[in-house]
Short mmCIF file of C-alpha atoms and ligand atoms in Angstrom, two decimals:
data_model
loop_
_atom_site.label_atom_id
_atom_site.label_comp_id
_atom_site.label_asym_id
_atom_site.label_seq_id
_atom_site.Cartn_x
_atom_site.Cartn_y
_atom_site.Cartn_z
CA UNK A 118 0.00 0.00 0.00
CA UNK A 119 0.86 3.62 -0.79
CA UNK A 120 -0.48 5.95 1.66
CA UNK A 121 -1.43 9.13 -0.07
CA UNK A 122 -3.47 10.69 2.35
CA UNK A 123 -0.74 13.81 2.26
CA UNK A 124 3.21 13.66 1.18
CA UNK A 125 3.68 14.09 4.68
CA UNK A 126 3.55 11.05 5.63
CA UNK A 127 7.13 9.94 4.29
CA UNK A 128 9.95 8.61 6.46
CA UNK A 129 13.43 8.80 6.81
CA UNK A 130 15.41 5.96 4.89
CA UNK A 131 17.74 3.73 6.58
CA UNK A 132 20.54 5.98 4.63
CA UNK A 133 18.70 9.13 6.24
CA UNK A 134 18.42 8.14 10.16
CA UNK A 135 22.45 6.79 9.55
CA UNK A 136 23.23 10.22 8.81
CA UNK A 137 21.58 11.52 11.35
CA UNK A 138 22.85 9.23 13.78
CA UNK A 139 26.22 10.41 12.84
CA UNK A 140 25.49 14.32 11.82
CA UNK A 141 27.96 16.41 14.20
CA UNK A 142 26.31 18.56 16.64
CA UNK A 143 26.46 21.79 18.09
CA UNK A 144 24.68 24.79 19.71
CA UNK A 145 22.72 26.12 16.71
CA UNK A 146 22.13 29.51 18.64
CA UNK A 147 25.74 30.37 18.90
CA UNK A 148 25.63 29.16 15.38
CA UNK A 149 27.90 26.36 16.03
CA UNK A 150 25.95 23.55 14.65
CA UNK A 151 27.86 22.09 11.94
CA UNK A 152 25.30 20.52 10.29
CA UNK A 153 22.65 23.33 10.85
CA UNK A 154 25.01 25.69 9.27
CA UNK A 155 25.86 23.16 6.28
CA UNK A 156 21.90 22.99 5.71
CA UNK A 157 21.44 26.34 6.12
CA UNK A 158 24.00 27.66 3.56
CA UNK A 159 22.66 24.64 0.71
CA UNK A 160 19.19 26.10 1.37
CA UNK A 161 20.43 29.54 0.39
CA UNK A 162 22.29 28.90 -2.14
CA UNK A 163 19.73 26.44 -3.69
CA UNK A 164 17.12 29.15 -3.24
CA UNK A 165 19.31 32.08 -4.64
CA UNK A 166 19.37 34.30 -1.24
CA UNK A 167 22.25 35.07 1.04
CA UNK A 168 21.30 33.24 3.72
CA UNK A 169 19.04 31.25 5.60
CA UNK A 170 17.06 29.73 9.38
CA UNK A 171 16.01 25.99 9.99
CA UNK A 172 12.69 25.52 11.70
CA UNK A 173 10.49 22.83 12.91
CA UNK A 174 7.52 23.16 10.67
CA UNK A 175 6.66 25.50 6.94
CA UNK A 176 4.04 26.78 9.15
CA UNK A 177 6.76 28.40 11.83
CA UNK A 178 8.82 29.56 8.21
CA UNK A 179 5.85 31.51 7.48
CA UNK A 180 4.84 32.72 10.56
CA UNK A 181 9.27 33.62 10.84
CA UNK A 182 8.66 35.71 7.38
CA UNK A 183 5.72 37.67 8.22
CA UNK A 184 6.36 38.08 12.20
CA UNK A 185 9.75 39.95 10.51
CA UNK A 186 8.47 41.39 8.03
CA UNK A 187 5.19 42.92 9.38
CA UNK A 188 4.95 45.32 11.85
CA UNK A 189 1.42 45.33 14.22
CA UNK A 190 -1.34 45.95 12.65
CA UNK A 191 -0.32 46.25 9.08
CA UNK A 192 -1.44 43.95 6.49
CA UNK A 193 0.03 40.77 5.09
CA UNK A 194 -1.90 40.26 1.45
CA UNK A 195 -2.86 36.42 1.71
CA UNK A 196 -4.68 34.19 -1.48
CA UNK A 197 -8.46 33.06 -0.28
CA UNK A 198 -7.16 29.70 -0.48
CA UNK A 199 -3.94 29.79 0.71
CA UNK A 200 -1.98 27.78 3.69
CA UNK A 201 -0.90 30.63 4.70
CA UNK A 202 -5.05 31.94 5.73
CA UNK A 203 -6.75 28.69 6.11
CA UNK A 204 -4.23 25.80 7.83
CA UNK A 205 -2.01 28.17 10.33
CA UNK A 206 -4.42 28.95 12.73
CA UNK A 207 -4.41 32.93 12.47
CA UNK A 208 -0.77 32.70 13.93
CA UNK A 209 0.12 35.63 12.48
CA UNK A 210 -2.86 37.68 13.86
CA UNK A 211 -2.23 35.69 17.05
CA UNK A 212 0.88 36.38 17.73
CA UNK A 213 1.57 39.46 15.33
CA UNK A 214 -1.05 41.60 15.67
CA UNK A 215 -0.75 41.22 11.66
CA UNK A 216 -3.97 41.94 9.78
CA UNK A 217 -4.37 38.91 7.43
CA UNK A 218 -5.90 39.93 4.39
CA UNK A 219 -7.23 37.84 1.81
CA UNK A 220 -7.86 38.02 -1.82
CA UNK A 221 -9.20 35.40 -4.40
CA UNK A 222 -7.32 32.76 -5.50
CA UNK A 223 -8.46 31.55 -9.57
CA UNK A 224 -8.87 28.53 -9.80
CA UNK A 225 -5.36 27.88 -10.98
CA UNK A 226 -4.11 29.43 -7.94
CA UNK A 227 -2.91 32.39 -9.15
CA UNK A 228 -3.67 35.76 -6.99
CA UNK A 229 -6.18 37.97 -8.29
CA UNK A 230 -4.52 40.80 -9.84
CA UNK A 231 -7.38 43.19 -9.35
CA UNK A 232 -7.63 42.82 -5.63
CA UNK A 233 -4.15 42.47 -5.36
CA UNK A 234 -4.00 46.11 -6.61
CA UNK A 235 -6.42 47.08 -5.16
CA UNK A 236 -4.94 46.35 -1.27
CA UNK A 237 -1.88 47.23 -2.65
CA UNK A 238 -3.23 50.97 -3.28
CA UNK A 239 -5.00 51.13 0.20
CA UNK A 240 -4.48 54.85 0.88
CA UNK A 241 -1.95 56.09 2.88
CA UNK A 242 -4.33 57.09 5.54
CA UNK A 243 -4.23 56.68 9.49
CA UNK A 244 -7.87 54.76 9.30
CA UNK A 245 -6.24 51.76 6.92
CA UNK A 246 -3.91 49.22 7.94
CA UNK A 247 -1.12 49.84 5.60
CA UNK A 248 -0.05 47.02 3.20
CA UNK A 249 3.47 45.46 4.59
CA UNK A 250 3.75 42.36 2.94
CA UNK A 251 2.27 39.94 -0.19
CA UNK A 252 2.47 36.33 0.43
CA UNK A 253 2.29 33.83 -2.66
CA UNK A 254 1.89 30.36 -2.56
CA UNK A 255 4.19 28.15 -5.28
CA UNK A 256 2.89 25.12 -6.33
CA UNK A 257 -0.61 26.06 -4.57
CA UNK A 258 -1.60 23.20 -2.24
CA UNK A 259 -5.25 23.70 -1.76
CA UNK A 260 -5.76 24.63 -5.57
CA UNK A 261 -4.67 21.00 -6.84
CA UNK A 262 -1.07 21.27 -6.06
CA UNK A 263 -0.86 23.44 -8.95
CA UNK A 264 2.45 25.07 -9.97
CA UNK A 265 2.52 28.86 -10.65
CA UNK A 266 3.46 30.41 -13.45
CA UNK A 267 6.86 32.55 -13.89
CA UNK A 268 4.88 35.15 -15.54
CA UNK A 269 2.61 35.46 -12.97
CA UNK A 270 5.06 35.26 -9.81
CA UNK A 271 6.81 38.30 -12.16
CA UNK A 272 3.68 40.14 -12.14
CA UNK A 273 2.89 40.07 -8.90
CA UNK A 274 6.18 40.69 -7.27
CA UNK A 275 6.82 43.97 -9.83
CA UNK A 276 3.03 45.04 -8.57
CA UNK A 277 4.38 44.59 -4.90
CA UNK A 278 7.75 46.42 -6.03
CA UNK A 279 5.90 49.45 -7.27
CA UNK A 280 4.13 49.93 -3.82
CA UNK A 281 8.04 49.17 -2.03
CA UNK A 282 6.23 46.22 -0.46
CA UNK A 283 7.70 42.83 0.62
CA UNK A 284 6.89 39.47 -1.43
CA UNK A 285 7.03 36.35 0.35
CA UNK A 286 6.92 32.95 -1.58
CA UNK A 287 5.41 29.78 0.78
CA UNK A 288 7.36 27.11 -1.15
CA UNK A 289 6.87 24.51 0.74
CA UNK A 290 6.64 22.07 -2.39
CA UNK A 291 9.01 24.75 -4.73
CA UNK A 292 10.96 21.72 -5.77
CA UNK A 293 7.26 20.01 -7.41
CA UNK A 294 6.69 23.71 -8.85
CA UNK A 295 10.91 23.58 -10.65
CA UNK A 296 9.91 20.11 -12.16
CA UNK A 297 6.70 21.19 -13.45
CA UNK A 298 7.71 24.72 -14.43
CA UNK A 299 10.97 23.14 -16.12
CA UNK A 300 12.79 25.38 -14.09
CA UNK A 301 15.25 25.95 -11.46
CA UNK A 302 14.03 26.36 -7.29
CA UNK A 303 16.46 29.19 -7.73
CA UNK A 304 14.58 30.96 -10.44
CA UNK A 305 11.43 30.92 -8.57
CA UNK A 306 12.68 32.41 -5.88
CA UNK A 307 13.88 35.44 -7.43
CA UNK A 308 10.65 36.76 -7.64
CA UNK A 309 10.60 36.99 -4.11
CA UNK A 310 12.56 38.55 -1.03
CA UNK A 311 11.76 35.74 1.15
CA UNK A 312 10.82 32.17 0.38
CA UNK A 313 10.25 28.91 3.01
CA UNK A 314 10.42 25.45 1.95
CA UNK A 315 9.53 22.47 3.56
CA UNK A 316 11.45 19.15 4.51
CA UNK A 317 9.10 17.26 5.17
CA UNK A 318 6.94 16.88 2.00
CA UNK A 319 7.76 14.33 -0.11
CA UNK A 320 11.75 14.15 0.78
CA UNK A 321 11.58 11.78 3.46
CA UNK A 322 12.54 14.18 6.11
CA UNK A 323 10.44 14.13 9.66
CA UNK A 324 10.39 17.71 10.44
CA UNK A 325 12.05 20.86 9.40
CA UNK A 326 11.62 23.98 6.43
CA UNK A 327 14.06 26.50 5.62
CA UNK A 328 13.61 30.07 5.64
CA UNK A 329 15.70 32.24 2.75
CA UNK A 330 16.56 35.96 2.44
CA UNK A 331 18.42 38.48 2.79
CA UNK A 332 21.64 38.28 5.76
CA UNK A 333 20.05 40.81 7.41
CA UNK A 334 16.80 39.61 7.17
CA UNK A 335 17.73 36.22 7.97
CA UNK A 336 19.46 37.58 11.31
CA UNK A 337 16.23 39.28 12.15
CA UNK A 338 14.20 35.93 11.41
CA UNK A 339 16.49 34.33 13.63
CA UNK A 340 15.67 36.68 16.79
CA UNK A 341 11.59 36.38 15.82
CA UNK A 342 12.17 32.05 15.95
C1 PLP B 196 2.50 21.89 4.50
C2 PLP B 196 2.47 23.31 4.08
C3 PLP B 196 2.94 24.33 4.92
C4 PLP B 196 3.31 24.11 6.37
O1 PLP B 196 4.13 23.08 6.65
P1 PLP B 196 4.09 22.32 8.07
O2 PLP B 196 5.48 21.78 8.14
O3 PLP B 196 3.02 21.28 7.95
O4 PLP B 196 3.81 23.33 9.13
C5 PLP B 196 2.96 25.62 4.44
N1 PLP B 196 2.52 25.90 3.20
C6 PLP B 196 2.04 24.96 2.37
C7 PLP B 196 1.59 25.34 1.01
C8 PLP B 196 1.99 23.63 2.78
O5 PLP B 196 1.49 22.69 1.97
#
């Protein structure tokens, strides 16, 4: 039997807990873990940024990214359908004081451009919670796993640009979206400041995502896990 009930469910191959078994340690605070910092540094470089943060779970990598990059009650711009609004429990309202804000989703997962512009134009006026961050979702979990287009993740992060607001990318399956897209992880990613990817989905791994960004981003991300 297969179990596809989610591509969670994978576990670590005999070759996988052996090199965990003998994976030298340290005190990943002081940044003296070895093989945390070996990770860390593959992630970024895979990913195109210049450096990134191991966490447990995608869901702390996202809730890292927009804990950093949104102040209190300022907006992160969130699809309808996205992982980010429906399966992390309002963390980042929670915990943030962030004001999640979501826009439609097509069916293909894309963001809807008109919205999007639309919160991205919210007036710059003490009533409104100013924009602060946009969050896209590549390949789009609860629209069909589908991958994004390049075009699209291009639109979106020069509509963002134009309004000097952050774009995060929820990867947490970017290396499904390269293969479909024909593309590289790295490519992807350079439509966006920030990206997390998960571990855990698929690769075999138990726990764990990987934040990317900027070094001083990252260091901030690190103080906010
Ligand atoms: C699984 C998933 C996450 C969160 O990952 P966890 O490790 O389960 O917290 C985030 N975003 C998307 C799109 C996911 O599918």
């Amino acid at each position: 039997m297969i179990d596809l009930r989610s591509d969670t469910v994978t576990l670590p191959t005999p070759a996988m807990r052996e090199a965990i078994a003998r994976a030298e340690l340290g005190d990943d605070v002081y940044g003296e873990d070895p093989s945390v910092n070996r990770l860390e540094a593959m992630a970024a470089s895979m990913m195109g940024k210049e450096a990134a943060l191991l966490v447990p779970s995608g869901t702390m990598g996202n809730l890292a990214a927009m804990l950093t990059h949104c102040a209190r009650g300022t907006k992160a711009i969130v699809g309808a359908d996205s992982h980010t609004n429906l399966y992390e429990a309002g963390g980042a309202s929670a915990l943030g004081g962030i004001v999640l804000t979501a826009i439609a989703n097509t069916d293909d997962g894309e963001l809807d451009t008109g919205e999007l512009a639309r919160e991205l134009g919210t007036p710059a006026d003490d009533h409104f919670a100013p924009p602060s961050l946009v969050v896209i979702e590549n390949t789009h979990n609860r629209c069909g796993g589908a991958p994004i287009k390049l075009s699209h993740m291009a639109e979106v992060s020069a509509a963002a640009r134009r309004r000097k607001v952050p774009l995060h990318l929820d990867g947490a399956r970017i290396f499904n979206a390269a293969l479909a897209l024909e593309t590289t992880p790295k490519e992807i990613a350079s439509h966006a400041d920030t990206v997390s990817f998960c571990l855990s989905k698929g690769l075999g791994c138990p726990i764990g995502s990987l934040l990317c960004g900027s070094r001083e981003f990252i260091a901030r991300a690190h103080r906010t896990r």
